[in-house]
Coordinates of C-alpha atoms in Angstrom, one line a residue:
T1 CA 51.9 7.2 -19.2
S2 CA 52.5 3.9 -16.9
G3 CA 50.7 5.3 -14.0
G4 CA 54.1 5.2 -12.0
T5 CA 55.2 8.6 -10.6
S6 CA 58.9 10.2 -11.3
P7 CA 60.5 11.6 -8.2
S8 CA 59.8 15.3 -9.9
S9 CA 56.6 14.6 -10.8
T10 CA 55.0 13.6 -7.6
F11 CA 55.0 17.6 -6.5
H12 CA 51.5 19.0 -7.1
P13 CA 50.2 20.5 -10.5
P14 CA 50.7 23.9 -11.1
F15 CA 48.2 26.4 -9.1
S16 CA 49.0 29.7 -8.1
P17 CA 52.3 30.6 -10.3
A18 CA 53.5 33.6 -8.2
V19 CA 52.9 31.5 -4.9
D20 CA 54.2 28.1 -6.8
S21 CA 57.5 30.1 -8.2
A22 CA 57.7 31.5 -4.4
Y23 CA 58.3 27.9 -3.2
E24 CA 60.2 26.4 -6.2
T25 CA 63.0 29.1 -5.9
A26 CA 62.8 29.4 -1.8
L27 CA 63.6 25.8 -2.4
G28 CA 66.5 26.3 -5.0
L29 CA 68.5 28.8 -2.6
P30 CA 71.1 27.8 -0.7
L31 CA 69.8 27.4 3.3
E32 CA 72.2 30.3 4.6
T33 CA 70.2 32.5 2.1
L34 CA 67.2 32.2 4.5
A35 CA 68.9 32.5 7.7
P36 CA 67.6 32.5 10.5
S37 CA 65.1 29.2 11.2
P38 CA 65.6 28.7 7.3
H39 CA 63.2 25.5 7.9
L40 CA 60.5 27.7 9.2
K41 CA 60.5 30.1 6.3
L42 CA 60.7 27.3 3.7
S43 CA 57.5 25.2 5.3
G44 CA 55.6 28.6 5.9
I45 CA 55.7 28.9 1.8
A46 CA 54.7 25.7 1.4
I47 CA 51.7 26.3 4.0
A48 CA 50.9 29.4 1.9
L49 CA 50.8 27.7 -1.1
A50 CA 48.7 24.1 0.2
A51 CA 46.4 26.6 1.8
T52 CA 46.1 28.2 -1.6
L53 CA 45.2 25.1 -2.9
E54 CA 42.7 24.0 -0.2
A55 CA 40.8 27.4 -0.8
A56 CA 40.6 26.5 -4.6
E57 CA 39.3 23.2 -3.3
R58 CA 42.1 21.4 -4.2
P59 CA 43.1 19.3 -1.9
E60 CA 44.6 16.1 -2.8
P61 CA 47.3 18.9 -4.1
A62 CA 47.3 20.4 -0.9
Y63 CA 47.8 17.3 0.9
E64 CA 50.7 16.5 -1.1
V65 CA 52.6 20.1 -0.4
Y66 CA 51.9 19.5 3.1
S67 CA 53.3 16.4 3.4
E68 CA 56.4 16.6 1.1
A69 CA 56.9 20.3 3.8
L70 CA 56.5 17.8 6.8
S71 CA 59.0 15.3 4.8
R72 CA 61.6 18.2 4.5
L73 CA 61.2 18.9 7.9
R74 CA 61.7 15.5 9.6
A75 CA 64.5 14.8 7.1
A76 CA 66.5 17.9 8.4
N77 CA 65.4 17.3 11.5
A78 CA 67.3 13.7 11.4
A79 CA 70.2 15.6 9.3
S80 CA 71.1 18.3 12.2
P81 CA 68.4 19.3 14.9
L82 CA 66.0 22.0 14.4
S83 CA 64.9 24.6 16.4
G84 CA 62.1 24.3 18.8
P85 CA 59.9 26.5 16.5
E86 CA 60.8 24.5 13.6
R87 CA 59.8 21.5 15.5
L88 CA 56.2 22.6 16.6
R89 CA 56.4 23.8 12.7
A90 CA 56.2 20.1 12.2
V91 CA 53.7 19.0 14.7
A92 CA 51.3 21.5 13.3
L93 CA 51.8 20.3 9.8
A94 CA 51.1 16.3 11.0
S95 CA 47.9 17.4 12.7
K96 CA 46.7 19.3 9.5
L97 CA 47.4 16.2 7.8
G98 CA 45.9 14.1 10.2
E99 CA 42.9 16.8 10.1
M100 CA 43.1 16.2 6.1
A101 CA 42.6 12.8 6.5
E102 CA 39.4 12.8 8.2
T103 CA 37.9 15.1 6.2
Y104 CA 38.6 13.9 2.8
Q105 CA 38.0 9.9 4.5
L106 CA 41.7 8.5 3.5
P107 CA 42.1 5.3 5.5
V108 CA 42.1 5.5 9.2
A109 CA 46.1 4.1 9.0
E110 CA 47.3 7.3 7.7
E111 CA 45.0 9.4 9.7
E112 CA 46.1 7.5 13.3
R113 CA 50.0 8.2 11.6
W114 CA 49.7 11.7 11.3
L115 CA 48.0 12.3 14.5
T116 CA 50.3 9.5 16.3
Y117 CA 53.2 11.7 14.6
A118 CA 52.3 14.9 15.8
V119 CA 51.8 13.9 19.9
E120 CA 55.5 11.8 19.6
E121 CA 56.8 14.6 18.2
L122 CA 55.4 17.3 20.5
L123 CA 56.7 15.0 23.0
R124 CA 59.9 14.9 22.5
L125 CA 60.1 18.3 21.9
I126 CA 59.1 19.3 25.1
R127 CA 61.3 16.3 26.6
D128 CA 64.7 17.9 24.7
E129 CA 63.7 21.6 25.7
T130 CA 63.2 20.0 29.3
A131 CA 66.4 18.0 29.2
R132 CA 68.5 21.7 28.2
G133 CA 66.5 23.3 30.6
R134 CA 64.5 25.5 28.6
I135 CA 61.4 24.5 30.1
V136 CA 61.0 25.1 33.9
V137 CA 58.9 23.5 36.5
E138 CA 57.2 25.2 39.4
G139 CA 58.6 24.5 42.2
E140 CA 61.9 22.9 42.9
E141 CA 63.5 20.1 40.3
R142 CA 61.8 16.8 39.7
R143 CA 63.6 15.1 37.2
D144 CA 62.7 11.2 38.9
E145 CA 59.1 12.3 39.2
T146 CA 56.6 11.6 37.0
M147 CA 54.8 15.2 35.8
M148 CA 52.0 16.0 34.1
L149 CA 52.5 18.2 30.8
A150 CA 50.1 21.1 32.5
E151 CA 52.6 21.4 35.1
L152 CA 55.1 22.1 32.5
E153 CA 56.2 26.7 31.8
M154 CA 56.4 26.5 28.2
P155 CA 58.6 28.8 26.1
P156 CA 57.3 31.8 24.9
W157 CA 57.2 30.1 21.4
V158 CA 54.7 27.2 22.3
T159 CA 51.1 28.0 23.7
K160 CA 48.9 25.6 25.5
T161 CA 47.2 25.4 22.2
D162 CA 50.4 24.1 20.4
V163 CA 50.3 21.6 23.3
G164 CA 46.4 20.5 23.7
A165 CA 45.5 20.5 20.0
P166 CA 47.4 17.5 19.0
L167 CA 46.6 15.3 21.9
E168 CA 42.7 15.8 22.0
A169 CA 42.8 15.6 18.3
L170 CA 44.2 11.7 18.7
G171 CA 42.0 11.5 21.8
R172 CA 39.0 12.4 19.3
F173 CA 40.5 10.1 17.0
Y174 CA 40.3 7.2 19.2
A175 CA 37.3 7.6 20.7
R176 CA 35.8 7.4 16.9
E177 CA 37.6 4.6 16.5
G178 CA 36.3 2.6 19.8
N179 CA 39.6 2.2 21.4
V180 CA 38.7 3.5 25.1
E181 CA 42.0 2.5 26.7
C182 CA 43.9 4.8 24.1
V183 CA 41.3 7.6 24.4
R184 CA 42.1 7.4 28.5
L185 CA 46.3 8.0 27.7
A186 CA 45.9 10.6 25.0
F187 CA 43.7 12.5 28.0
L188 CA 45.8 11.7 31.2
V189 CA 48.6 13.1 29.3
V190 CA 46.9 16.6 29.3

């Protein structure tokens, strides 16, 4: 072969026939079949497959599966806004990809790209949920004031760890890279 890949060959090599088959089958189903939260279910199957690949010490195909799952979520969100939990899944996948980029010594830009996306999407999610009135700030409404994330009351499907982990990971990344100003900004948000 010429070393190039066609779109159909960019998917991971087969590993676990049962999980691989479940994922391929789920991808072929109409989204309505997987309702409610079809993207949460599809990404969950992808995560199970990628975790199985990681456990078998096959990080490259695991990385591809995680990346593909995130790409699918991003494309779905661009077509029609996803639910909060589905968007939070995208944050988790981006965080995982950033972690893997560090662990497997991928280019620094790759790690930064995933960690930055995780934080940016998390902040967009919180902003959007706040605008919809789903996140309530204690006391009176303060639309024009700057507020810290710690002041927000999160929806039940968002934990403080969900919010803090991507910010902390990005802060650690910038600290490791010696970018003190970005470290300060990351930790000021929390």
